[in-house]
XYZ file of C-alpha atoms in Angstrom:
783
model
C -57.119 -135.988 0.926
C -57.666 -132.235 0.516
C -59.572 -130.334 3.149
C -61.878 -128.898 0.522
C -64.284 -126.363 1.992
C -64.756 -128.335 5.220
C -68.119 -127.916 6.895
C -68.353 -127.724 10.660
C -70.388 -130.511 12.261
C -74.071 -129.713 12.474
C -74.229 -127.128 9.712
C -75.904 -129.292 7.091
C -79.392 -128.213 8.130
C -81.146 -124.844 7.987
C -79.963 -122.533 10.739
C -82.326 -119.923 12.145
C -80.978 -116.409 11.801
C -82.379 -112.934 12.312
C -84.460 -112.208 9.259
C -85.033 -115.825 8.186
C -83.296 -119.166 7.838
C -80.308 -120.163 5.798
C -80.246 -123.506 4.000
C -76.565 -124.162 4.598
C -76.578 -127.556 2.931
C -77.762 -126.051 -0.347
C -75.400 -123.098 -0.045
C -72.550 -125.506 0.649
C -73.326 -127.438 -2.542
C -73.406 -124.191 -4.514
C -70.113 -122.918 -3.130
C -68.430 -126.236 -3.880
C -69.608 -125.927 -7.478
C -68.443 -122.309 -7.697
C -64.999 -123.354 -6.429
C -64.875 -126.063 -9.057
C -65.997 -123.814 -11.899
C -63.589 -120.991 -11.097
C -60.688 -123.405 -10.696
C -61.624 -125.215 -13.901
C -61.818 -122.036 -15.996
C -58.253 -121.168 -15.056
C -57.122 -124.778 -15.419
C -58.566 -124.998 -18.930
C -56.983 -121.704 -19.994
C -53.539 -122.856 -18.859
C -53.475 -126.651 -19.082
C -55.906 -127.629 -21.851
C -56.402 -124.823 -24.357
C -53.696 -124.853 -27.063
C -51.017 -122.239 -26.505
C -48.667 -122.287 -29.503
C -46.708 -119.193 -28.430
C -45.956 -120.539 -24.978
C -46.740 -117.173 -23.410
C -48.041 -117.358 -19.852
C -51.838 -117.181 -19.687
C -52.172 -116.901 -15.931
C -55.071 -116.741 -13.557
C -55.438 -116.809 -9.806
C -56.928 -119.993 -8.457
C -55.865 -119.234 -4.881
C -57.253 -115.705 -4.928
C -60.543 -117.073 -6.229
C -60.710 -119.747 -3.561
C -60.459 -117.276 -0.682
C -63.582 -115.483 -2.006
C -65.834 -118.464 -2.671
C -67.811 -118.408 0.596
C -68.034 -114.606 0.701
C -69.441 -114.392 -2.807
C -71.703 -117.435 -2.526
C -73.328 -116.079 0.630
C -73.608 -112.596 -0.880
C -75.138 -113.620 -4.220
C -77.405 -116.359 -2.919
C -78.541 -114.749 0.345
C -78.215 -110.976 0.229
C -78.186 -109.266 -3.145
C -81.258 -107.441 -4.417
C -81.869 -106.268 -8.001
C -80.787 -102.696 -7.239
C -77.513 -103.710 -5.606
C -74.202 -103.384 -7.432
C -70.956 -105.248 -6.666
C -67.337 -104.465 -7.485
C -65.491 -107.797 -7.510
C -61.801 -107.847 -6.695
C -59.867 -108.337 -9.959
C -58.425 -111.771 -9.342
C -61.800 -113.231 -8.396
C -63.322 -112.681 -11.840
C -63.687 -116.441 -12.510
C -65.792 -116.690 -9.345
C -68.126 -114.012 -10.711
C -68.381 -115.786 -14.058
C -69.008 -119.107 -12.325
C -71.876 -117.608 -10.326
C -73.334 -115.933 -13.396
C -73.137 -119.273 -15.203
C -75.088 -121.026 -12.458
C -77.657 -118.225 -12.556
C -78.127 -118.741 -16.294
C -76.547 -115.415 -17.325
C -73.525 -116.882 -19.111
C -73.451 -119.390 -21.916
C -71.333 -122.496 -21.350
C -69.197 -121.769 -24.411
C -67.583 -118.842 -22.615
C -66.205 -120.969 -19.756
C -63.352 -122.155 -21.971
C -62.469 -118.628 -23.126
C -60.966 -117.052 -20.002
C -58.188 -114.679 -21.129
C -58.805 -115.646 -24.748
C -59.305 -113.046 -27.470
C -63.007 -112.185 -27.540
C -63.692 -114.261 -24.454
C -63.899 -113.697 -20.707
C -61.590 -110.876 -19.704
C -58.673 -111.266 -17.324
C -60.473 -109.009 -14.853
C -64.147 -108.008 -14.636
C -65.103 -105.614 -17.431
C -68.437 -103.871 -17.864
C -67.761 -103.186 -21.524
C -66.066 -106.390 -22.675
C -67.388 -109.339 -20.665
C -70.521 -111.063 -22.026
C -72.224 -111.440 -18.646
C -73.321 -108.984 -15.970
C -70.421 -107.016 -14.517
C -71.353 -104.032 -12.363
C -67.912 -102.453 -12.085
C -64.780 -102.864 -14.141
C -61.852 -103.717 -11.904
C -58.252 -104.685 -12.453
C -56.225 -101.652 -11.514
C -55.630 -101.978 -7.783
C -57.552 -99.468 -5.675
C -59.727 -98.135 -8.495
C -62.346 -100.882 -8.509
C -62.424 -100.845 -4.723
C -63.441 -97.202 -4.523
C -65.742 -97.187 -7.562
C -68.882 -98.173 -5.585
C -68.399 -95.117 -3.363
C -68.647 -92.891 -6.418
C -71.371 -95.142 -7.792
C -73.379 -94.492 -4.649
C -72.953 -90.743 -5.039
C -73.916 -90.959 -8.716
C -77.043 -92.993 -7.909
C -78.091 -90.514 -5.254
C -77.428 -87.597 -7.574
C -79.583 -89.116 -10.311
C -82.336 -89.978 -7.866
C -82.489 -86.481 -6.394
C -82.224 -84.599 -9.705
C -83.941 -86.652 -12.414
C -85.261 -89.715 -10.594
C -85.202 -93.257 -11.922
C -82.163 -94.650 -10.098
C -84.066 -96.483 -7.375
C -82.261 -97.845 -4.342
C -79.564 -100.395 -3.707
C -76.385 -101.121 -1.847
C -72.990 -100.656 -3.434
C -70.606 -103.472 -2.465
C -66.822 -103.642 -2.842
C -65.067 -106.981 -2.525
C -61.527 -105.981 -1.632
C -58.341 -107.936 -1.063
C -56.481 -106.872 2.082
C -53.327 -106.034 0.103
C -55.429 -103.599 -1.935
C -55.741 -101.468 1.195
C -52.095 -100.483 0.673
C -53.241 -98.136 -2.097
C -53.320 -94.507 -0.993
C -56.309 -93.844 -3.264
C -58.353 -96.180 -1.087
C -57.822 -94.078 2.003
C -58.280 -90.823 0.109
C -61.770 -92.060 -0.709
C -62.562 -93.454 2.737
C -61.538 -90.228 4.434
C -63.442 -87.845 2.170
C -65.951 -86.052 4.414
C -68.777 -86.537 1.916
C -68.650 -90.326 2.298
C -69.905 -90.587 5.877
C -73.548 -90.217 4.804
C -73.457 -93.025 2.218
C -75.055 -95.856 4.160
C -75.487 -97.979 1.038
C -71.713 -98.461 0.730
C -70.504 -101.863 1.989
C -66.937 -103.106 1.726
C -66.011 -106.730 2.370
C -62.297 -107.165 2.985
C -60.840 -110.554 2.099
C -58.289 -110.648 4.931
C -56.121 -113.532 3.725
C -52.905 -111.835 4.906
C -51.054 -112.592 1.679
C -49.863 -110.467 -1.219
C -48.328 -111.533 -4.503
C -44.925 -112.470 -3.119
C -45.349 -113.411 0.513
C -47.330 -113.721 3.705
C -47.590 -110.187 5.074
C -45.960 -110.286 8.515
C -47.752 -107.396 10.202
C -51.295 -107.014 8.844
C -53.082 -105.974 12.011
C -56.826 -106.319 11.640
C -57.475 -104.285 14.771
C -55.546 -101.372 13.265
C -57.683 -101.542 10.117
C -60.781 -101.642 12.284
C -59.706 -98.478 14.098
C -58.917 -96.676 10.841
C -62.326 -97.415 9.365
C -64.027 -96.597 12.654
C -62.230 -93.242 12.838
C -63.619 -92.425 9.386
C -67.150 -93.006 10.650
C -67.682 -96.476 9.170
C -69.484 -99.348 10.851
C -66.959 -102.148 11.376
C -68.000 -105.811 11.465
C -65.287 -108.408 11.946
C -65.870 -112.035 11.010
C -62.917 -113.836 12.554
C -63.902 -117.414 13.328
C -66.320 -120.032 12.113
C -68.773 -122.155 14.042
C -66.337 -124.975 14.802
C -63.698 -122.721 16.350
C -66.281 -120.698 18.235
C -67.569 -123.925 19.783
C -64.031 -124.974 20.751
C -63.503 -121.620 22.458
C -66.316 -122.483 24.888
C -64.503 -125.604 26.119
C -61.850 -125.730 28.857
C -58.705 -124.186 27.384
C -60.756 -122.452 24.679
C -59.912 -118.916 25.733
C -56.214 -119.775 25.739
C -56.616 -121.176 22.211
C -58.421 -118.012 21.081
C -55.701 -115.778 22.523
C -52.987 -117.903 20.951
C -54.531 -117.710 17.470
C -55.173 -113.958 17.716
C -51.656 -113.205 18.939
C -49.937 -115.521 16.486
C -47.886 -113.795 13.733
C -49.413 -114.198 10.286
C -46.579 -116.326 8.867
C -46.737 -118.729 11.827
C -50.461 -119.190 11.346
C -50.065 -119.712 7.604
C -47.426 -122.343 8.283
C -49.927 -124.350 10.352
C -52.100 -124.677 7.265
C -49.334 -126.661 5.600
C -48.901 -129.056 8.538
C -50.189 -132.554 9.205
C -52.386 -133.114 12.243
C -49.390 -134.404 14.247
C -47.403 -131.289 13.387
C -50.317 -129.071 14.383
C -50.478 -130.779 17.775
C -46.806 -129.946 18.287
C -46.815 -126.381 16.952
C -50.201 -124.969 17.938
C -49.824 -124.852 21.756
C -46.610 -122.807 21.517
C -44.509 -122.185 24.603
C -46.266 -119.207 26.127
C -48.936 -118.870 28.821
C -51.848 -121.207 28.172
C -49.863 -123.751 26.175
C -50.759 -126.528 28.611
C -54.468 -125.721 28.397
C -54.309 -125.675 24.601
C -52.558 -129.053 24.532
C -55.261 -130.494 26.743
C -57.994 -129.141 24.521
C -56.649 -130.411 21.224
C -55.689 -133.814 22.639
C -59.360 -134.719 22.603
C -59.826 -133.798 18.934
C -59.482 -136.290 16.119
C -57.153 -135.413 13.252
C -59.891 -134.338 10.824
C -61.536 -132.021 13.350
C -58.206 -130.497 14.377
C -57.098 -129.665 10.831
C -60.603 -128.417 9.983
C -60.554 -126.180 13.064
C -57.318 -124.494 12.014
C -58.998 -123.598 8.706
C -62.336 -122.612 10.269
C -62.085 -118.861 9.769
C -65.134 -116.628 9.540
C -64.674 -115.751 5.888
C -65.327 -119.393 5.008
C -68.262 -119.951 7.357
C -71.534 -119.367 5.526
C -73.529 -118.950 8.717
C -71.091 -116.385 10.158
C -71.085 -114.429 6.897
C -74.869 -114.355 6.683
C -75.042 -113.099 10.249
C -72.536 -110.354 9.410
C -74.487 -109.239 6.341
C -77.640 -108.942 8.427
C -75.907 -106.586 10.850
C -75.249 -103.924 8.198
C -76.293 -100.460 9.334
C -77.679 -98.610 6.313
C -77.195 -95.185 7.907
C -73.412 -95.125 7.377
C -70.786 -96.969 5.331
C -69.949 -100.465 6.501
C -66.804 -102.561 6.266
C -66.891 -106.299 6.934
C -63.418 -107.646 7.663
C -63.551 -111.371 6.913
C -60.657 -113.594 7.953
C -59.865 -115.987 5.102
C -57.229 -118.356 3.797
C -55.752 -117.791 0.374
C -56.317 -120.924 -1.673
C -58.902 -122.273 0.777
C -59.998 -125.750 -0.268
C -57.114 -126.199 -2.731
C -53.851 -128.123 -2.280
C -52.069 -124.766 -2.429
C -53.965 -123.218 0.487
C -51.812 -121.039 2.733
C -48.663 -121.489 0.652
C -46.685 -118.215 0.726
C -46.225 -118.217 -3.071
C -49.653 -119.458 -4.116
C -50.805 -116.163 -5.617
C -50.357 -117.219 -9.246
C -49.733 -120.913 -8.747
C -51.706 -123.425 -10.794
C -52.904 -126.869 -9.824
C -51.057 -129.644 -11.579
C -52.982 -132.152 -13.691
C -52.794 -134.602 -10.778
C -53.942 -132.040 -8.202
C -56.837 -131.032 -10.422
C -57.938 -134.656 -10.764
C -57.712 -135.098 -7.003
C -59.817 -131.992 -6.447
C -62.414 -133.394 -8.854
C -62.569 -136.582 -6.842
C -63.012 -134.666 -3.585
C -65.850 -132.619 -5.075
C -67.474 -135.460 -6.978
C -66.866 -133.817 -10.355
C -65.746 -135.205 -13.706
C -62.594 -133.428 -14.989
C -63.452 -134.550 -18.524
C -66.860 -132.804 -18.343
C -66.298 -129.941 -15.941
C -69.123 -127.540 -16.863
C -72.215 -129.223 -15.481
C -74.989 -127.145 -13.929
C -77.201 -128.440 -11.155
C -80.176 -130.556 -12.060
C -83.238 -128.326 -12.355
C -85.173 -130.380 -9.795
C -82.356 -130.421 -7.203
C -82.344 -128.095 -4.195
C -79.316 -126.258 -5.560
C -80.849 -126.043 -9.027
C -84.065 -124.597 -7.624
C -82.045 -122.151 -5.525
C -80.127 -120.954 -8.586
C -83.342 -120.499 -10.559
C -85.121 -118.625 -7.774
C -82.088 -116.397 -7.211
C -81.859 -115.564 -10.891
C -85.508 -114.551 -10.883
C -85.228 -112.550 -7.663
C -82.183 -110.596 -8.870
C -83.454 -109.965 -12.385
C -83.116 -106.310 -13.392
C -85.447 -104.488 -15.737
C -83.838 -103.509 -19.033
C -82.385 -100.024 -19.051
C -84.618 -97.582 -20.905
C -82.600 -94.723 -22.323
C -83.972 -91.240 -21.805
C -84.844 -89.248 -24.936
C -81.833 -87.599 -26.525
C -81.337 -83.973 -25.567
C -80.565 -81.214 -28.030
C -77.235 -79.580 -27.297
C -76.653 -76.220 -29.014
C -73.556 -76.032 -31.147
C -73.159 -72.256 -31.103
C -74.505 -69.801 -28.518
C -74.208 -67.064 -31.144
C -72.106 -64.526 -29.268
C -68.756 -63.289 -30.595
C -66.418 -62.466 -27.679
C -64.785 -59.048 -27.732
C -61.988 -57.424 -25.779
C -59.534 -59.487 -23.762
C -60.437 -62.846 -22.220
C -58.993 -66.187 -21.162
C -60.096 -69.649 -22.199
C -60.443 -70.546 -18.512
C -62.924 -67.736 -17.891
C -64.824 -68.783 -21.016
C -65.592 -72.136 -19.383
C -67.803 -70.659 -16.682
C -69.442 -68.270 -19.123
C -70.431 -71.080 -21.515
C -72.004 -73.076 -18.674
C -74.084 -70.081 -17.639
C -75.096 -69.447 -21.256
C -76.213 -73.073 -21.493
C -78.688 -72.594 -18.633
C -80.406 -69.915 -20.737
C -80.082 -71.404 -24.217
C -80.794 -75.069 -23.398
C -82.143 -75.375 -19.840
C -83.102 -79.049 -20.159
C -79.602 -79.966 -21.284
C -78.070 -77.699 -18.625
C -79.941 -79.636 -15.934
C -77.872 -82.694 -16.866
C -74.569 -80.874 -16.371
C -72.829 -81.645 -13.096
C -69.472 -80.063 -12.329
C -66.910 -81.563 -9.985
C -63.791 -79.997 -8.522
C -61.259 -80.655 -5.739
C -61.543 -77.377 -3.823
C -60.630 -75.175 -6.810
C -64.058 -73.965 -7.940
C -63.385 -70.275 -7.449
C -59.863 -70.283 -8.869
C -61.000 -72.053 -12.058
C -63.782 -69.534 -12.777
C -66.706 -71.732 -11.749
C -67.929 -69.245 -9.132
C -70.766 -67.848 -11.235
C -71.949 -71.317 -12.204
C -71.874 -72.506 -8.592
C -73.866 -69.459 -7.484
C -76.427 -70.195 -10.180
C -76.985 -73.933 -9.729
C -75.923 -74.578 -6.127
C -73.853 -77.338 -4.552
C -75.158 -80.897 -4.398
C -75.532 -82.449 -0.967
C -77.471 -85.513 0.145
C -79.283 -83.261 2.622
C -79.800 -79.507 2.652
C -77.333 -77.582 4.788
C -77.589 -74.046 6.022
C -75.310 -71.463 4.418
C -74.160 -69.399 7.369
C -72.668 -66.754 5.075
C -75.768 -66.115 2.979
C -76.268 -62.738 4.691
C -72.591 -61.701 4.439
C -72.480 -59.024 1.731
C -68.730 -59.428 1.250
C -69.077 -63.096 0.364
C -69.112 -63.259 -3.439
C -69.312 -67.035 -3.903
C -72.460 -68.533 -2.372
C -72.054 -72.088 -1.096
C -75.685 -73.243 -1.026
C -75.809 -77.005 -0.442
C -78.974 -78.893 -1.346
C -80.051 -82.168 -3.023
C -80.838 -80.320 -6.272
C -77.427 -78.635 -6.603
C -75.355 -79.306 -9.711
C -71.822 -78.837 -8.406
C -70.042 -81.518 -6.366
C -66.859 -80.683 -4.512
C -64.534 -83.236 -2.943
C -61.406 -82.789 -0.894
C -58.045 -82.169 -2.525
C -57.645 -85.618 -4.041
C -57.648 -85.782 -7.820
C -58.087 -89.551 -7.902
C -61.373 -89.161 -6.039
C -62.530 -86.510 -8.476
C -61.993 -88.565 -11.616
C -63.407 -91.655 -9.919
C -66.607 -89.721 -9.269
C -66.557 -88.350 -12.826
C -66.364 -91.876 -14.209
C -69.415 -93.016 -12.279
C -71.406 -89.866 -13.039
C -70.544 -90.503 -16.677
C -71.881 -94.074 -16.525
C -75.413 -93.292 -15.320
C -76.736 -93.426 -18.884
C -75.903 -97.135 -19.017
C -76.906 -97.995 -15.431
C -80.261 -96.241 -15.159
C -80.888 -94.706 -18.573
C -80.332 -91.222 -17.170
C -77.447 -89.458 -18.916
C -75.439 -86.849 -17.055
C -72.845 -84.468 -18.447
C -70.051 -84.506 -15.836
C -67.368 -81.837 -16.148
C -64.430 -82.118 -13.771
C -62.058 -79.219 -13.257
C -58.556 -79.447 -11.809
C -55.214 -77.738 -12.184
C -53.635 -79.088 -15.342
C -50.325 -80.034 -13.653
C -52.284 -82.600 -11.618
C -53.920 -84.321 -14.580
C -51.078 -86.834 -14.592
C -51.818 -87.681 -10.968
C -55.404 -88.488 -11.903
C -54.686 -90.082 -15.264
C -54.878 -93.776 -14.396
C -58.262 -93.747 -12.631
C -59.696 -91.388 -15.234
C -58.452 -93.610 -18.056
C -59.888 -96.637 -16.278
C -63.212 -94.854 -15.924
C -63.286 -94.293 -19.687
C -62.444 -97.978 -20.223
C -65.409 -98.873 -18.006
C -67.828 -96.738 -20.030
C -67.800 -93.563 -17.953
C -68.044 -90.604 -20.330
C -66.920 -87.277 -18.887
C -65.129 -84.031 -19.638
C -61.895 -83.309 -17.812
C -60.804 -79.684 -17.806
C -57.172 -78.983 -16.946
C -56.670 -75.333 -16.060
C -54.499 -73.341 -15.770
C -51.927 -75.095 -17.895
C -48.377 -75.002 -19.174
C -45.477 -72.694 -18.439
C -47.925 -69.873 -19.137
C -48.593 -70.292 -15.420
C -45.231 -68.562 -15.092
C -45.407 -67.074 -11.617
C -46.233 -70.459 -10.034
C -42.837 -71.916 -10.944
C -41.711 -75.187 -12.451
C -43.574 -77.452 -10.029
C -46.909 -76.130 -11.314
C -46.174 -75.974 -15.035
C -47.545 -78.888 -17.054
C -45.428 -80.168 -19.938
C -46.659 -83.614 -20.974
C -50.429 -83.126 -20.798
C -50.882 -82.208 -24.507
C -49.521 -85.606 -25.498
C -51.753 -87.259 -22.893
C -54.729 -85.774 -24.693
C -53.326 -86.956 -28.002
C -52.818 -90.529 -26.815
C -55.714 -91.269 -24.425
C -58.145 -93.824 -25.928
C -61.842 -93.027 -25.836
C -61.158 -89.319 -25.478
C -61.061 -86.259 -27.721
C -58.736 -83.538 -26.484
C -58.906 -79.826 -27.209
C -56.653 -76.887 -26.435
C -58.595 -73.810 -27.563
C -56.851 -70.539 -28.291
C -59.828 -68.178 -28.002
C -63.007 -67.938 -25.951
C -65.154 -68.828 -28.956
C -63.029 -71.949 -29.491
C -63.709 -72.919 -25.871
C -67.436 -72.512 -26.377
C -67.588 -74.557 -29.560
C -65.352 -77.381 -28.330
C -67.085 -77.609 -24.940
C -70.547 -77.769 -26.508
C -69.356 -80.390 -28.990
C -67.849 -82.412 -26.141
C -71.075 -82.258 -24.129
C -72.949 -83.450 -27.188
C -70.851 -86.630 -27.288
C -71.640 -87.652 -23.691
C -74.208 -90.082 -22.310
C -74.790 -92.337 -25.291
C -73.612 -95.775 -26.467
C -71.263 -94.319 -29.076
C -70.143 -91.447 -26.846
C -66.653 -90.317 -25.972
C -64.965 -88.421 -23.176
C -63.097 -85.162 -23.665
C -60.130 -83.311 -22.208
C -59.909 -79.524 -22.473
C -56.601 -77.830 -21.660
C -57.337 -74.213 -20.780
C -55.212 -71.185 -19.940
C -55.319 -68.123 -17.705
C -53.494 -66.004 -20.269
C -55.523 -62.954 -21.371
C -55.779 -62.891 -25.167
C -57.147 -60.219 -27.500
C -60.285 -61.886 -28.845
C -60.318 -59.830 -32.043
C -57.304 -61.876 -33.167
C -59.687 -64.794 -33.702
C -61.150 -62.944 -36.708
C -64.440 -64.826 -36.368
C -66.321 -64.558 -39.689
C -69.480 -62.465 -39.636
C -71.220 -64.334 -42.434
C -73.359 -67.134 -40.893
C -72.165 -69.784 -43.340
C -68.528 -68.802 -42.906
C -68.961 -68.773 -39.121
C -70.411 -72.283 -39.197
C -67.506 -73.400 -41.406
C -65.072 -72.031 -38.812
C -66.949 -73.791 -36.014
C -66.785 -77.131 -37.829
C -63.061 -76.658 -38.340
C -62.494 -75.810 -34.667
C -64.382 -78.919 -33.562
C -62.572 -81.072 -36.157
C -59.105 -80.115 -34.952
C -57.991 -76.699 -36.260
C -58.466 -73.843 -38.678
C -56.415 -71.543 -40.912
C -56.129 -68.163 -39.199
C -53.963 -66.310 -41.742
C -53.489 -67.072 -45.426
C -50.999 -64.875 -47.272
C -50.264 -64.961 -50.969
C -46.994 -66.648 -51.745
C -46.533 -67.988 -48.220
C -43.047 -69.392 -47.681
C -43.552 -70.891 -44.234
C -46.482 -72.097 -42.131
C -46.566 -71.370 -38.404
C -48.728 -73.903 -36.571
C -49.675 -72.838 -33.059
C -51.887 -74.180 -30.301
C -53.603 -72.608 -27.323
C -51.865 -69.790 -25.483
C -49.104 -69.528 -28.118
C -51.388 -68.108 -30.780
C -50.462 -64.541 -29.784
C -46.747 -65.164 -30.349
C -47.465 -67.018 -33.598
C -49.443 -64.105 -35.022
C -46.822 -61.595 -33.911
C -44.094 -63.684 -35.527
C -46.058 -63.873 -38.791
C -46.402 -60.071 -38.832
C -42.664 -59.596 -38.279
C -41.837 -62.066 -41.036
C -44.187 -60.203 -43.377
C -42.311 -57.003 -42.611
C -39.186 -58.769 -43.876
C -40.932 -59.807 -47.075
C -41.517 -63.380 -45.983
C -45.248 -64.208 -46.119
C -46.317 -66.786 -43.514
C -49.520 -68.726 -43.063
C -50.776 -69.276 -39.525
C -52.762 -72.383 -38.611
C -54.409 -72.719 -35.193
C -54.600 -76.330 -33.982
C -57.337 -77.097 -31.493
C -56.958 -80.906 -31.321
C -53.751 -82.750 -32.268
C -55.519 -86.039 -31.584
C -58.251 -85.437 -34.133
C -55.707 -84.334 -36.719
C -53.686 -87.478 -36.128
C -56.832 -89.578 -36.570
C -57.454 -87.731 -39.822
C -53.943 -88.652 -40.992
C -54.616 -92.288 -40.093
C -57.930 -92.188 -41.960
C -56.272 -90.751 -45.065
C -53.881 -93.723 -45.003
C -56.749 -96.184 -44.593
C -55.770 -96.999 -41.018
C -58.811 -95.601 -39.268
C -62.535 -94.959 -39.696
C -62.439 -91.163 -39.409
C -62.591 -88.428 -42.049
C -59.665 -86.528 -43.491
C -61.329 -83.413 -44.933
C -59.884 -81.199 -42.196
C -56.347 -81.886 -43.475
C -57.206 -80.462 -46.867
C -58.500 -77.279 -45.262
C -55.569 -76.811 -42.892
C -52.680 -78.129 -44.978
C -53.698 -78.182 -48.668
C -51.063 -79.669 -50.914
C -50.889 -76.547 -53.086
C -49.826 -74.503 -50.034
C -47.258 -76.966 -48.757
C -44.379 -75.084 -47.126
C -41.905 -75.803 -44.342
C -43.687 -75.589 -40.983
C -42.774 -74.355 -37.526
C -44.947 -75.756 -34.748
C -45.204 -74.139 -31.333
C -47.176 -74.977 -28.214
C -46.984 -74.571 -24.461
C -46.165 -78.222 -23.927
C -43.895 -80.933 -25.261
C -42.914 -80.206 -28.891
C -43.413 -83.779 -30.105
C -47.192 -83.293 -29.782
C -47.368 -81.555 -33.173
C -44.322 -83.123 -34.812
C -46.388 -85.513 -36.951
C -47.918 -82.630 -38.908
C -44.845 -82.336 -41.109
C -45.629 -85.740 -42.569
C -48.932 -84.598 -44.067
C -47.212 -82.940 -47.021
C -43.710 -84.309 -46.318
C -42.163 -80.920 -45.592
C -39.301 -79.779 -43.407
C -40.239 -78.772 -39.881
C -39.009 -77.288 -36.626
C -40.908 -78.100 -33.454
C -40.874 -75.594 -30.604
C -42.226 -76.309 -27.171
C -41.380 -77.143 -23.578
C -39.152 -80.115 -22.833
C -37.530 -79.219 -19.516
C -38.712 -78.191 -16.078
C -39.934 -74.634 -15.916
C -38.769 -71.591 -14.017
C -40.626 -68.954 -12.070
C -40.676 -65.507 -13.655
C -42.568 -63.183 -15.937
C -44.325 -64.549 -18.999
C -41.714 -63.020 -21.320
C -38.842 -64.465 -19.295
C -40.340 -67.937 -19.114
C -41.274 -68.051 -22.811
C -37.761 -66.887 -23.721
C -36.213 -69.527 -21.449
C -38.099 -72.302 -23.263
C -37.662 -70.852 -26.744
C -41.352 -70.357 -27.483
C -41.376 -66.548 -27.559
C -41.922 -64.478 -30.696
C -38.200 -64.091 -31.351
C -37.722 -67.868 -31.235
C -40.553 -68.435 -33.702
C -39.130 -65.865 -36.103
C -35.627 -67.378 -35.888
C -36.978 -70.900 -36.405
C -38.931 -69.730 -39.456
C -35.875 -68.066 -40.982
C -33.709 -71.087 -40.274
C -36.069 -73.474 -42.035
C -36.420 -71.487 -45.247
C -34.562 -72.847 -48.286
């Protein structure tokens, strides 16, 4: 006999609570069905569905079981239409089971868990067929997403309106709190005002491999409390709380609280006789505990050991009703991993599956038919009526997309003198406020305390800093203060602490507002390029989840010579080349920055949109080298080439070699071409702005992709095929594929080792990307 979701005596009738009554009998029936459905989905995927390859399918029946009561109480008692929930990854079958009972998921999907085209392994906004508020799966990212979702909702509401209200819930496994990104988010000073944020921690004290010996709930409580969060702890259920009032009850409470996690978990695997022997222990109070449990029958004793607060519907409802909406809240719910299953409490139950026999036994306990596992409640039953009324109460209005905005493609100015691509960023944003004010209102910039050093100062002065409430600028009358930090609800710049994972998490949610509330934003996040790799996983996950944004890495490369090797990015060009759902650019000139940034903004906030990554430089470059055409048609042709991936900068009759350069290296490439010409060796120079787009063009030419290949004919026409030398301030393999376009010999110059501090000339020479190196490589490759 399995102790499947035991109910404490007396809880089968409505219980009066603050704010109304809870029909526990109906909720109990629903949670039993949710347990069955989630277990059955995983069982079918692993035990019934044909698997000719024999590859493990997987699933997490135990992780689902520990969340059943928490999610049943939340969905069927608390959630309102404007609320959003991030479900811990391994509980995805629970979410699908609830959506099925609410009529949001067709029965045919229940047999498709982890099947191609079916229910995803973890909740996915973009790939699952039912309602999923947040994509989760990468530990720590889904947990923090509702924090950034709350900020995004508030931003939309205070700037454009239309986002309404609603809590943002995170359902988090306790082991997920090991992730540093979680605490980076919790500790950010801007979070303390977000009262709509609610975390529910599934404190089952187990990770993948073991029972965690030293998870101290009181330490977690203190950490959240120190960050300004409301802390609600749901330790025990009604049965245990009643036992604590009896003689010996306080000794029992102290014993359970002081018991090491593994010892407690071991009790869950014991018979009633073994519990009677083990539970009293040999410390103070053991005699009182023995006296108390002597009077309990076996069923009550074993039920009491499992009667933790995270499985008590009444205790959970009471906790939800205590939420203080003026500050973030964490509810720490004590649970048992695998609760209600034969595997409950087993130290290795994380990925364990019920056997055929165990599944049949569970069906018998729950009154279900294993041959027909997908039954809904009868429409005229109490549970059926509850499901129908909940579905109606939580129904959301369809998202109405705002009218498309016109984004200019060319401001019309031709930069002169000397400038950097980094400085061009701020200038383009300011130009946008004049040329397209309605579009500019949708731009929101984000940075981790580097606004001034990445040339956003003018933009920040113009649009202000976003804050949930207006704050006084105590330096507004200081004439020596150049950057004005004016915080108000209508500001368009958001600054977090120095934590890149927070920044890209916020970018992802700001970039998803078009799909949540029909209000597109154009988020542009700026960070030092060496730290893009630190932020890559959460940013990539945000793109996967539908968050469209622009990440600007600046300054970049070994061109940041004086900062030394620790601050010189090497691999980021290939990141831009390889990142799905993203178009990367590394402009060489200020005009290239303008055109690529405007094009990237134009791709945001729409169903077919894409994110972008711009790699910018602090190297001053003579802008006349860009040789921007003066004829309007020729200028537009250049712009289209820049946006498509590159453009020919120099064409010389009888060219014997082609120098292909990117970004900051264009100066050296042009100088090398001039020196070769002096030796009677004509050289073409091609400026690449996007290796990724050029690679897609190559794939399209071969019939392996849907893109266009016209840009290849304009950059590398077959009748000008010569050996090529590629050079960039990054790893040389980024441009190595270009030689295959016309099947020519090539030499690839770039950075493939840690940098050194020094002057620009010294550092370029050290890496072999200086003018001399380009000239030598060109001479070496000639026939």
